[in-house]
Amino acid sequence: DIQMTQSPSSLSASVGDRVTITCRASQNIANYLNWYQQKPGKAPKLLIYGTFSLESGVPSRFSGSGSGTDFTLTISSLQPEDFATYYCQQSYTTPPYTFGQGTKLEIK
Amino acid sequence: QVHLQESGPGLVKPSGTLSLTCAVSGGSISSSYWWSWIRQSPGKGLEWIGGIYHSGNTNYNPSLKSRVTMSVDKSKNQFSLKLSSVTAADTAVYYCARDTTVTVTFDIWGQGTMVTVSS
């Protein structure tokens, strides 16, 4: 299985801050990398697919980059509603499709 | 707007079979998507269980394959999950989700249902 490792596991930041979350794959996954946001008691919500593409309705302050094994999710200016847990997920070739362990973004 | 809703028992006895159904509304299960089950437990995070196409084709996570069966009921516009020989390790929130197929992106999720394995 392809292992996905996120860093940091948790992060404290303030409204207005620029935040970057990293996801590393255990092998080359090209650009088959998606990002999700999850709030307590809710299902994950798709933010970015194919490394770069913003899901419809997602604010433009969210962006993704990377290729191969190293990927980042950037929030350019944190808003109060952005405090949540973020997960990466790889979808390269055959199953299983695996997720990172999550990064919890908390208010400083 | 497509909406997914999980249903099924919230409590299953050890060694029993977990059975869940996901009802699809606002769209057809026979459209060009795969339909997946994903679970989330504190110990293992998010885990993809498997997916099914309306034709009945399936893909299962190899780690669960021996215990998983998925099926589609096109007449009811729903799909189902059966997980046999459950243990406490199968206690989790179970989500159904739509998979956009080409990029295996889960773009629509159900609200999730908590299943506890306990006697």
JSON list of C-alpha atoms in Angstrom, two decimals:
[
{"chain": "A", "resi": 1, "resn": "ASP", "atom": "CA", "xyz": [0.00, 0.00, 0.00]},
{"chain": "A", "resi": 2, "resn": "ILE", "atom": "CA", "xyz": [1.07, 3.60, -0.58]},
{"chain": "A", "resi": 3, "resn": "GLN", "atom": "CA", "xyz": [1.56, 5.34, 2.76]},
{"chain": "A", "resi": 4, "resn": "MET", "atom": "CA", "xyz": [0.62, 8.99, 3.12]},
{"chain": "A", "resi": 5, "resn": "THR", "atom": "CA", "xyz": [2.32, 11.05, 5.84]},
{"chain": "A", "resi": 6, "resn": "GLN", "atom": "CA", "xyz": [1.10, 14.51, 6.76]},
{"chain": "A", "resi": 7, "resn": "SER", "atom": "CA", "xyz": [2.98, 17.15, 8.69]},
{"chain": "A", "resi": 8, "resn": "PRO", "atom": "CA", "xyz": [2.46, 18.66, 11.07]},
{"chain": "A", "resi": 9, "resn": "SER", "atom": "CA", "xyz": [-0.11, 16.54, 12.90]},
{"chain": "A", "resi": 10, "resn": "SER", "atom": "CA", "xyz": [-1.45, 19.67, 14.53]},
{"chain": "A", "resi": 11, "resn": "LEU", "atom": "CA", "xyz": [-0.99, 23.36, 13.99]},
{"chain": "A", "resi": 12, "resn": "SER", "atom": "CA", "xyz": [-2.01, 26.51, 15.84]},
{"chain": "A", "resi": 13, "resn": "ALA", "atom": "CA", "xyz": [-2.56, 29.66, 13.81]},
{"chain": "A", "resi": 14, "resn": "SER", "atom": "CA", "xyz": [-4.42, 32.95, 13.88]},
{"chain": "A", "resi": 15, "resn": "VAL", "atom": "CA", "xyz": [-7.06, 34.43, 11.62]},
{"chain": "A", "resi": 16, "resn": "GLY", "atom": "CA", "xyz": [-5.30, 36.05, 8.68]},
{"chain": "A", "resi": 17, "resn": "ASP", "atom": "CA", "xyz": [-2.25, 33.78, 8.83]},
{"chain": "A", "resi": 18, "resn": "ARG", "atom": "CA", "xyz": [-0.88, 31.93, 5.82]},
{"chain": "A", "resi": 19, "resn": "VAL", "atom": "CA", "xyz": [-0.75, 28.21, 6.56]},
{"chain": "A", "resi": 20, "resn": "THR", "atom": "CA", "xyz": [0.89, 25.32, 4.75]},
{"chain": "A", "resi": 21, "resn": "ILE", "atom": "CA", "xyz": [0.24, 21.62, 5.34]},
{"chain": "A", "resi": 22, "resn": "THR", "atom": "CA", "xyz": [2.48, 18.98, 3.80]},
{"chain": "A", "resi": 23, "resn": "CYS", "atom": "CA", "xyz": [1.67, 15.48, 2.57]},
{"chain": "A", "resi": 24, "resn": "ARG", "atom": "CA", "xyz": [4.33, 12.98, 1.54]},
{"chain": "A", "resi": 25, "resn": "ALA", "atom": "CA", "xyz": [3.69, 9.75, -0.36]},
{"chain": "A", "resi": 26, "resn": "SER", "atom": "CA", "xyz": [5.77, 6.62, 0.11]},
{"chain": "A", "resi": 27, "resn": "GLN", "atom": "CA", "xyz": [6.16, 6.35, -3.66]},
{"chain": "A", "resi": 28, "resn": "ASN", "atom": "CA", "xyz": [5.58, 8.45, -6.76]},
{"chain": "A", "resi": 29, "resn": "ILE", "atom": "CA", "xyz": [1.88, 9.18, -7.23]},
{"chain": "A", "resi": 30, "resn": "ALA", "atom": "CA", "xyz": [2.25, 11.75, -10.03]},
{"chain": "A", "resi": 31, "resn": "ASN", "atom": "CA", "xyz": [-0.54, 14.29, -9.42]},
{"chain": "A", "resi": 32, "resn": "TYR", "atom": "CA", "xyz": [-3.13, 11.86, -8.02]},
{"chain": "A", "resi": 33, "resn": "LEU", "atom": "CA", "xyz": [-3.54, 13.73, -4.75]},
{"chain": "A", "resi": 34, "resn": "ASN", "atom": "CA", "xyz": [-6.71, 15.12, -3.18]},
{"chain": "A", "resi": 35, "resn": "TRP", "atom": "CA", "xyz": [-7.33, 17.25, -0.09]},
{"chain": "A", "resi": 36, "resn": "TYR", "atom": "CA", "xyz": [-10.35, 17.18, 2.25]},
{"chain": "A", "resi": 37, "resn": "GLN", "atom": "CA", "xyz": [-11.52, 19.31, 5.15]},
{"chain": "A", "resi": 38, "resn": "GLN", "atom": "CA", "xyz": [-13.39, 17.77, 8.06]},
{"chain": "A", "resi": 39, "resn": "LYS", "atom": "CA", "xyz": [-15.17, 19.55, 10.89]},
{"chain": "A", "resi": 40, "resn": "PRO", "atom": "CA", "xyz": [-16.21, 17.79, 14.10]},
{"chain": "A", "resi": 41, "resn": "GLY", "atom": "CA", "xyz": [-19.16, 15.47, 13.66]},
{"chain": "A", "resi": 42, "resn": "LYS", "atom": "CA", "xyz": [-19.26, 16.03, 9.89]},
{"chain": "A", "resi": 43, "resn": "ALA", "atom": "CA", "xyz": [-18.16, 14.09, 6.85]},
{"chain": "A", "resi": 44, "resn": "PRO", "atom": "CA", "xyz": [-15.01, 15.13, 5.02]},
{"chain": "A", "resi": 45, "resn": "LYS", "atom": "CA", "xyz": [-15.50, 17.74, 2.32]},
{"chain": "A", "resi": 46, "resn": "LEU", "atom": "CA", "xyz": [-13.51, 17.74, -0.91]},
{"chain": "A", "resi": 47, "resn": "LEU", "atom": "CA", "xyz": [-11.37, 20.85, -1.32]},
{"chain": "A", "resi": 48, "resn": "ILE", "atom": "CA", "xyz": [-8.80, 20.10, -4.01]},
{"chain": "A", "resi": 49, "resn": "TYR", "atom": "CA", "xyz": [-8.41, 17.26, -6.50]},
{"chain": "A", "resi": 50, "resn": "GLY", "atom": "CA", "xyz": [-5.64, 16.28, -8.84]},
{"chain": "A", "resi": 51, "resn": "THR", "atom": "CA", "xyz": [-3.14, 18.25, -6.71]},
{"chain": "A", "resi": 52, "resn": "PHE", "atom": "CA", "xyz": [-4.15, 21.67, -8.05]},
{"chain": "A", "resi": 53, "resn": "SER", "atom": "CA", "xyz": [-7.84, 21.81, -9.01]},
{"chain": "A", "resi": 54, "resn": "LEU", "atom": "CA", "xyz": [-10.21, 23.61, -6.70]},
{"chain": "A", "resi": 55, "resn": "GLU", "atom": "CA", "xyz": [-13.57, 21.92, -6.14]},
{"chain": "A", "resi": 56, "resn": "SER", "atom": "CA", "xyz": [-16.53, 24.05, -7.12]},
{"chain": "A", "resi": 57, "resn": "GLY", "atom": "CA", "xyz": [-17.58, 26.41, -4.34]},
{"chain": "A", "resi": 58, "resn": "VAL", "atom": "CA", "xyz": [-14.29, 26.22, -2.44]},
{"chain": "A", "resi": 59, "resn": "PRO", "atom": "CA", "xyz": [-12.79, 29.64, -1.69]},
{"chain": "A", "resi": 60, "resn": "SER", "atom": "CA", "xyz": [-9.76, 30.68, -3.71]},
{"chain": "A", "resi": 61, "resn": "ARG", "atom": "CA", "xyz": [-7.67, 31.15, -0.55]},
{"chain": "A", "resi": 62, "resn": "PHE", "atom": "CA", "xyz": [-7.17, 27.38, -0.73]},
{"chain": "A", "resi": 63, "resn": "SER", "atom": "CA", "xyz": [-4.53, 26.12, -3.14]},
{"chain": "A", "resi": 64, "resn": "GLY", "atom": "CA", "xyz": [-2.56, 22.95, -3.76]},
{"chain": "A", "resi": 65, "resn": "SER", "atom": "CA", "xyz": [0.82, 22.19, -5.25]},
{"chain": "A", "resi": 66, "resn": "GLY", "atom": "CA", "xyz": [3.37, 19.43, -5.65]},
{"chain": "A", "resi": 67, "resn": "SER", "atom": "CA", "xyz": [4.11, 16.38, -7.73]},
{"chain": "A", "resi": 68, "resn": "GLY", "atom": "CA", "xyz": [5.56, 12.93, -7.33]},
{"chain": "A", "resi": 69, "resn": "THR", "atom": "CA", "xyz": [5.88, 12.35, -3.59]},
{"chain": "A", "resi": 70, "resn": "ASP", "atom": "CA", "xyz": [5.64, 15.81, -2.00]},
{"chain": "A", "resi": 71, "resn": "PHE", "atom": "CA", "xyz": [2.49, 17.93, -1.88]},
{"chain": "A", "resi": 72, "resn": "THR", "atom": "CA", "xyz": [1.24, 20.99, -0.04]},
{"chain": "A", "resi": 73, "resn": "LEU", "atom": "CA", "xyz": [-2.08, 22.55, 0.84]},
{"chain": "A", "resi": 74, "resn": "THR", "atom": "CA", "xyz": [-1.90, 26.29, 1.42]},
{"chain": "A", "resi": 75, "resn": "ILE", "atom": "CA", "xyz": [-4.49, 28.56, 2.97]},
{"chain": "A", "resi": 76, "resn": "SER", "atom": "CA", "xyz": [-3.48, 32.10, 2.06]},
{"chain": "A", "resi": 77, "resn": "SER", "atom": "CA", "xyz": [-5.38, 33.96, 4.78]},
{"chain": "A", "resi": 78, "resn": "LEU", "atom": "CA", "xyz": [-7.05, 31.89, 7.48]},
{"chain": "A", "resi": 79, "resn": "GLN", "atom": "CA", "xyz": [-10.71, 32.54, 8.17]},
{"chain": "A", "resi": 80, "resn": "PRO", "atom": "CA", "xyz": [-12.58, 31.45, 11.31]},
{"chain": "A", "resi": 81, "resn": "GLU", "atom": "CA", "xyz": [-14.43, 28.73, 9.37]},
{"chain": "A", "resi": 82, "resn": "ASP", "atom": "CA", "xyz": [-11.13, 27.15, 8.25]},
{"chain": "A", "resi": 83, "resn": "PHE", "atom": "CA", "xyz": [-10.30, 25.70, 11.65]},
{"chain": "A", "resi": 84, "resn": "ALA", "atom": "CA", "xyz": [-10.77, 22.00, 11.04]},
{"chain": "A", "resi": 85, "resn": "THR", "atom": "CA", "xyz": [-8.84, 18.81, 10.30]},
{"chain": "A", "resi": 86, "resn": "TYR", "atom": "CA", "xyz": [-7.35, 18.37, 6.85]},
{"chain": "A", "resi": 87, "resn": "TYR", "atom": "CA", "xyz": [-6.61, 15.06, 5.09]},
{"chain": "A", "resi": 88, "resn": "CYS", "atom": "CA", "xyz": [-4.74, 14.18, 1.94]},
{"chain": "A", "resi": 89, "resn": "GLN", "atom": "CA", "xyz": [-5.69, 11.13, -0.13]},
{"chain": "A", "resi": 90, "resn": "GLN", "atom": "CA", "xyz": [-3.88, 9.39, -2.99]},
{"chain": "A", "resi": 91, "resn": "SER", "atom": "CA", "xyz": [-5.67, 7.80, -5.92]},
{"chain": "A", "resi": 92, "resn": "TYR", "atom": "CA", "xyz": [-2.76, 6.46, -7.93]},
{"chain": "A", "resi": 93, "resn": "THR", "atom": "CA", "xyz": [-3.31, 3.30, -9.98]},
{"chain": "A", "resi": 94, "resn": "THR", "atom": "CA", "xyz": [-4.87, 0.35, -8.24]},
{"chain": "A", "resi": 95, "resn": "PRO", "atom": "CA", "xyz": [-6.52, 0.23, -4.84]},
{"chain": "A", "resi": 96, "resn": "PRO", "atom": "CA", "xyz": [-6.34, 0.66, -1.95]},
{"chain": "A", "resi": 97, "resn": "TYR", "atom": "CA", "xyz": [-6.78, 4.41, -1.99]},
{"chain": "A", "resi": 98, "resn": "THR", "atom": "CA", "xyz": [-5.15, 5.71, 1.16]},
{"chain": "A", "resi": 99, "resn": "PHE", "atom": "CA", "xyz": [-5.45, 8.80, 3.34]},
{"chain": "A", "resi": 100, "resn": "GLY", "atom": "CA", "xyz": [-3.00, 10.72, 5.44]},
{"chain": "A", "resi": 101, "resn": "GLN", "atom": "CA", "xyz": [-3.45, 10.69, 9.21]},
{"chain": "A", "resi": 102, "resn": "GLY", "atom": "CA", "xyz": [-4.77, 14.24, 9.27]},
{"chain": "A", "resi": 103, "resn": "THR", "atom": "CA", "xyz": [-3.61, 17.71, 10.34]},
{"chain": "A", "resi": 104, "resn": "LYS", "atom": "CA", "xyz": [-5.68, 19.45, 12.98]},
{"chain": "A", "resi": 105, "resn": "LEU", "atom": "CA", "xyz": [-5.69, 23.22, 12.51]},
{"chain": "A", "resi": 106, "resn": "GLU", "atom": "CA", "xyz": [-6.51, 25.04, 15.72]},
{"chain": "A", "resi": 107, "resn": "ILE", "atom": "CA", "xyz": [-6.97, 28.65, 16.73]},
{"chain": "A", "resi": 108, "resn": "LYS", "atom": "CA", "xyz": [-3.96, 30.23, 18.45]},
{"chain": "B", "resi": 1, "resn": "GLN", "atom": "CA", "xyz": [-27.97, 17.87, -6.11]},
{"chain": "B", "resi": 2, "resn": "VAL", "atom": "CA", "xyz": [-26.98, 14.31, -5.24]},
{"chain": "B", "resi": 3, "resn": "HIS", "atom": "CA", "xyz": [-27.45, 13.31, -1.62]},
{"chain": "B", "resi": 4, "resn": "LEU", "atom": "CA", "xyz": [-26.27, 10.14, 0.13]},
{"chain": "B", "resi": 5, "resn": "GLN", "atom": "CA", "xyz": [-27.78, 8.69, 3.30]},
{"chain": "B", "resi": 6, "resn": "GLU", "atom": "CA", "xyz": [-26.42, 5.71, 5.24]},
{"chain": "B", "resi": 7, "resn": "SER", "atom": "CA", "xyz": [-28.66, 3.44, 7.28]},
{"chain": "B", "resi": 8, "resn": "GLY", "atom": "CA", "xyz": [-28.26, 0.28, 9.32]},
{"chain": "B", "resi": 9, "resn": "PRO", "atom": "CA", "xyz": [-27.82, -1.07, 12.85]},
{"chain": "B", "resi": 10, "resn": "GLY", "atom": "CA", "xyz": [-25.65, 0.96, 15.17]},
{"chain": "B", "resi": 11, "resn": "LEU", "atom": "CA", "xyz": [-24.66, -2.06, 17.25]},
{"chain": "B", "resi": 12, "resn": "VAL", "atom": "CA", "xyz": [-23.31, -5.38, 15.97]},
{"chain": "B", "resi": 13, "resn": "LYS", "atom": "CA", "xyz": [-22.19, -8.35, 18.04]},
{"chain": "B", "resi": 14, "resn": "PRO", "atom": "CA", "xyz": [-18.62, -9.68, 17.73]},
{"chain": "B", "resi": 15, "resn": "SER", "atom": "CA", "xyz": [-18.32, -12.34, 15.02]},
{"chain": "B", "resi": 16, "resn": "GLY", "atom": "CA", "xyz": [-21.51, -11.05, 13.44]},
{"chain": "B", "resi": 17, "resn": "THR", "atom": "CA", "xyz": [-22.07, -9.28, 10.12]},
{"chain": "B", "resi": 18, "resn": "LEU", "atom": "CA", "xyz": [-22.25, -5.52, 9.75]},
{"chain": "B", "resi": 19, "resn": "SER", "atom": "CA", "xyz": [-24.82, -4.49, 7.14]},
{"chain": "B", "resi": 20, "resn": "LEU", "atom": "CA", "xyz": [-25.27, -0.94, 5.87]},
{"chain": "B", "resi": 21, "resn": "THR", "atom": "CA", "xyz": [-27.17, 0.63, 3.03]},
{"chain": "B", "resi": 22, "resn": "CYS", "atom": "CA", "xyz": [-26.57, 3.93, 1.25]},
{"chain": "B", "resi": 23, "resn": "ALA", "atom": "CA", "xyz": [-29.55, 5.55, -0.43]},
{"chain": "B", "resi": 24, "resn": "VAL", "atom": "CA", "xyz": [-28.79, 7.83, -3.37]},
{"chain": "B", "resi": 25, "resn": "SER", "atom": "CA", "xyz": [-31.17, 10.71, -4.04]},
{"chain": "B", "resi": 26, "resn": "GLY", "atom": "CA", "xyz": [-31.08, 13.55, -6.56]},
{"chain": "B", "resi": 27, "resn": "GLY", "atom": "CA", "xyz": [-29.32, 11.39, -9.13]},
{"chain": "B", "resi": 28, "resn": "SER", "atom": "CA", "xyz": [-29.10, 7.89, -10.55]},
{"chain": "B", "resi": 29, "resn": "ILE", "atom": "CA", "xyz": [-26.87, 5.19, -9.18]},
{"chain": "B", "resi": 30, "resn": "SER", "atom": "CA", "xyz": [-26.52, 4.07, -12.80]},
{"chain": "B", "resi": 31, "resn": "SER", "atom": "CA", "xyz": [-24.63, 7.22, -13.76]},
{"chain": "B", "resi": 32, "resn": "SER", "atom": "CA", "xyz": [-20.91, 7.05, -14.54]},
{"chain": "B", "resi": 33, "resn": "TYR", "atom": "CA", "xyz": [-19.59, 6.99, -11.00]},
{"chain": "B", "resi": 34, "resn": "TRP", "atom": "CA", "xyz": [-18.27, 4.42, -8.62]},
{"chain": "B", "resi": 35, "resn": "TRP", "atom": "CA", "xyz": [-19.81, 4.29, -5.17]},
{"chain": "B", "resi": 36, "resn": "SER", "atom": "CA", "xyz": [-17.56, 3.73, -2.18]},
{"chain": "B", "resi": 37, "resn": "TRP", "atom": "CA", "xyz": [-17.58, 2.90, 1.50]},
{"chain": "B", "resi": 38, "resn": "ILE", "atom": "CA", "xyz": [-15.05, 4.60, 3.78]},
{"chain": "B", "resi": 39, "resn": "ARG", "atom": "CA", "xyz": [-14.72, 4.26, 7.53]},
{"chain": "B", "resi": 40, "resn": "GLN", "atom": "CA", "xyz": [-13.14, 6.37, 10.23]},
{"chain": "B", "resi": 41, "resn": "SER", "atom": "CA", "xyz": [-11.97, 5.15, 13.60]},
{"chain": "B", "resi": 42, "resn": "PRO", "atom": "CA", "xyz": [-9.76, 6.92, 16.12]},
{"chain": "B", "resi": 43, "resn": "GLY", "atom": "CA", "xyz": [-7.12, 4.26, 15.83]},
{"chain": "B", "resi": 44, "resn": "LYS", "atom": "CA", "xyz": [-6.82, 4.02, 12.06]},
{"chain": "B", "resi": 45, "resn": "GLY", "atom": "CA", "xyz": [-8.08, 7.31, 10.66]},
{"chain": "B", "resi": 46, "resn": "LEU", "atom": "CA", "xyz": [-9.84, 7.24, 7.30]},
{"chain": "B", "resi": 47, "resn": "GLU", "atom": "CA", "xyz": [-9.83, 3.86, 5.58]},
{"chain": "B", "resi": 48, "resn": "TRP", "atom": "CA", "xyz": [-11.23, 3.11, 2.12]},
{"chain": "B", "resi": 49, "resn": "ILE", "atom": "CA", "xyz": [-13.18, -0.15, 2.32]},
{"chain": "B", "resi": 50, "resn": "GLY", "atom": "CA", "xyz": [-14.12, -0.58, -1.31]},
{"chain": "B", "resi": 51, "resn": "GLY", "atom": "CA", "xyz": [-16.24, 0.58, -4.19]},
{"chain": "B", "resi": 52, "resn": "ILE", "atom": "CA", "xyz": [-18.87, -0.68, -6.60]},
{"chain": "B", "resi": 53, "resn": "TYR", "atom": "CA", "xyz": [-20.10, 0.32, -10.07]},
{"chain": "B", "resi": 54, "resn": "HIS", "atom": "CA", "xyz": [-23.74, 0.04, -11.12]},
{"chain": "B", "resi": 55, "resn": "SER", "atom": "CA", "xyz": [-22.79, -2.96, -13.29]},
{"chain": "B", "resi": 56, "resn": "GLY", "atom": "CA", "xyz": [-21.85, -4.82, -10.12]},
{"chain": "B", "resi": 57, "resn": "ASN", "atom": "CA", "xyz": [-18.10, -4.55, -10.65]},
{"chain": "B", "resi": 58, "resn": "THR", "atom": "CA", "xyz": [-16.28, -4.14, -7.35]},
{"chain": "B", "resi": 59, "resn": "ASN", "atom": "CA", "xyz": [-12.91, -3.09, -5.97]},
{"chain": "B", "resi": 60, "resn": "TYR", "atom": "CA", "xyz": [-12.11, -3.97, -2.38]},
{"chain": "B", "resi": 61, "resn": "ASN", "atom": "CA", "xyz": [-9.32, -2.99, -0.02]},
{"chain": "B", "resi": 62, "resn": "PRO", "atom": "CA", "xyz": [-7.08, -6.09, 0.08]},
{"chain": "B", "resi": 63, "resn": "SER", "atom": "CA", "xyz": [-6.86, -5.82, 3.87]},
{"chain": "B", "resi": 64, "resn": "LEU", "atom": "CA", "xyz": [-10.63, -6.35, 4.16]},
{"chain": "B", "resi": 65, "resn": "LYS", "atom": "CA", "xyz": [-11.39, -8.24, 0.96]},
{"chain": "B", "resi": 66, "resn": "SER", "atom": "CA", "xyz": [-12.01, -11.62, 2.61]},
{"chain": "B", "resi": 67, "resn": "ARG", "atom": "CA", "xyz": [-14.79, -10.13, 4.76]},
{"chain": "B", "resi": 68, "resn": "VAL", "atom": "CA", "xyz": [-16.39, -7.54, 2.46]},
{"chain": "B", "resi": 69, "resn": "THR", "atom": "CA", "xyz": [-19.32, -7.85, 0.07]},
{"chain": "B", "resi": 70, "resn": "MET", "atom": "CA", "xyz": [-20.85, -4.89, -1.77]},
{"chain": "B", "resi": 71, "resn": "SER", "atom": "CA", "xyz": [-23.96, -4.88, -3.90]},
{"chain": "B", "resi": 72, "resn": "VAL", "atom": "CA", "xyz": [-26.13, -2.48, -5.88]},
{"chain": "B", "resi": 73, "resn": "ASP", "atom": "CA", "xyz": [-29.93, -2.32, -6.04]},
{"chain": "B", "resi": 74, "resn": "LYS", "atom": "CA", "xyz": [-30.74, -0.20, -9.07]},
{"chain": "B", "resi": 75, "resn": "SER", "atom": "CA", "xyz": [-34.49, -0.47, -8.50]},
{"chain": "B", "resi": 76, "resn": "LYS", "atom": "CA", "xyz": [-34.09, 1.23, -5.12]},
{"chain": "B", "resi": 77, "resn": "ASN", "atom": "CA", "xyz": [-31.20, 3.50, -6.20]},
{"chain": "B", "resi": 78, "resn": "GLN", "atom": "CA", "xyz": [-29.03, 2.28, -3.38]},
{"chain": "B", "resi": 79, "resn": "PHE", "atom": "CA", "xyz": [-25.92, 0.28, -2.65]},
{"chain": "B", "resi": 80, "resn": "SER", "atom": "CA", "xyz": [-24.93, -1.84, 0.32]},
{"chain": "B", "resi": 81, "resn": "LEU", "atom": "CA", "xyz": [-22.02, -3.05, 2.41]},
{"chain": "B", "resi": 82, "resn": "LYS", "atom": "CA", "xyz": [-21.67, -6.30, 4.33]},
{"chain": "B", "resi": 83, "resn": "LEU", "atom": "CA", "xyz": [-18.66, -6.87, 6.57]},
{"chain": "B", "resi": 84, "resn": "SER", "atom": "CA", "xyz": [-18.49, -10.29, 8.17]},
{"chain": "B", "resi": 85, "resn": "SER", "atom": "CA", "xyz": [-16.73, -11.66, 11.25]},
{"chain": "B", "resi": 86, "resn": "VAL", "atom": "CA", "xyz": [-16.55, -8.26, 12.87]},
{"chain": "B", "resi": 87, "resn": "THR", "atom": "CA", "xyz": [-14.46, -7.46, 15.94]},
{"chain": "B", "resi": 88, "resn": "ALA", "atom": "CA", "xyz": [-14.07, -4.38, 18.11]},
{"chain": "B", "resi": 89, "resn": "ALA", "atom": "CA", "xyz": [-11.52, -3.13, 15.58]},
{"chain": "B", "resi": 90, "resn": "ASP", "atom": "CA", "xyz": [-14.37, -2.63, 13.12]},
{"chain": "B", "resi": 91, "resn": "THR", "atom": "CA", "xyz": [-16.02, -0.06, 15.39]},
{"chain": "B", "resi": 92, "resn": "ALA", "atom": "CA", "xyz": [-16.05, 3.17, 13.39]},
{"chain": "B", "resi": 93, "resn": "VAL", "atom": "CA", "xyz": [-18.09, 5.80, 11.64]},
{"chain": "B", "resi": 94, "resn": "TYR", "atom": "CA", "xyz": [-18.99, 4.40, 8.22]},
{"chain": "B", "resi": 95, "resn": "TYR", "atom": "CA", "xyz": [-19.45, 6.77, 5.29]},
{"chain": "B", "resi": 96, "resn": "CYS", "atom": "CA", "xyz": [-20.72, 6.15, 1.81]},
{"chain": "B", "resi": 97, "resn": "ALA", "atom": "CA", "xyz": [-19.31, 8.40, -0.88]},
{"chain": "B", "resi": 98, "resn": "ARG", "atom": "CA", "xyz": [-19.44, 9.05, -4.60]},
{"chain": "B", "resi": 99, "resn": "ASP", "atom": "CA", "xyz": [-16.22, 8.46, -6.49]},
{"chain": "B", "resi": 100, "resn": "THR", "atom": "CA", "xyz": [-15.60, 10.54, -9.60]},
{"chain": "B", "resi": 101, "resn": "THR", "atom": "CA", "xyz": [-13.98, 7.51, -11.18]},
{"chain": "B", "resi": 102, "resn": "VAL", "atom": "CA", "xyz": [-11.30, 9.07, -13.39]},
{"chain": "B", "resi": 103, "resn": "THR", "atom": "CA", "xyz": [-9.34, 10.58, -10.52]},
{"chain": "B", "resi": 104, "resn": "VAL", "atom": "CA", "xyz": [-10.84, 8.50, -7.67]},
{"chain": "B", "resi": 105, "resn": "THR", "atom": "CA", "xyz": [-11.96, 11.60, -5.86]},
{"chain": "B", "resi": 106, "resn": "PHE", "atom": "CA", "xyz": [-14.69, 11.36, -3.24]},
{"chain": "B", "resi": 107, "resn": "ASP", "atom": "CA", "xyz": [-16.76, 14.43, -4.08]},
{"chain": "B", "resi": 108, "resn": "ILE", "atom": "CA", "xyz": [-20.01, 13.68, -2.26]},
{"chain": "B", "resi": 109, "resn": "TRP", "atom": "CA", "xyz": [-20.28, 11.99, 1.13]},
{"chain": "B", "resi": 110, "resn": "GLY", "atom": "CA", "xyz": [-23.10, 10.79, 3.31]},
{"chain": "B", "resi": 111, "resn": "GLN", "atom": "CA", "xyz": [-23.34, 12.12, 6.85]},
{"chain": "B", "resi": 112, "resn": "GLY", "atom": "CA", "xyz": [-21.89, 8.91, 8.27]},
{"chain": "B", "resi": 113, "resn": "THR", "atom": "CA", "xyz": [-23.26, 6.33, 10.66]},
{"chain": "B", "resi": 114, "resn": "MET", "atom": "CA", "xyz": [-21.58, 5.10, 13.83]},
{"chain": "B", "resi": 115, "resn": "VAL", "atom": "CA", "xyz": [-21.32, 1.33, 14.17]},
{"chain": "B", "resi": 116, "resn": "THR", "atom": "CA", "xyz": [-20.16, -0.20, 17.43]},
{"chain": "B", "resi": 117, "resn": "VAL", "atom": "CA", "xyz": [-19.10, -3.83, 17.71]},
{"chain": "B", "resi": 118, "resn": "SER", "atom": "CA", "xyz": [-19.90, -5.04, 21.20]},
{"chain": "B", "resi": 119, "resn": "SER", "atom": "CA", "xyz": [-21.70, -7.84, 22.97]}
]
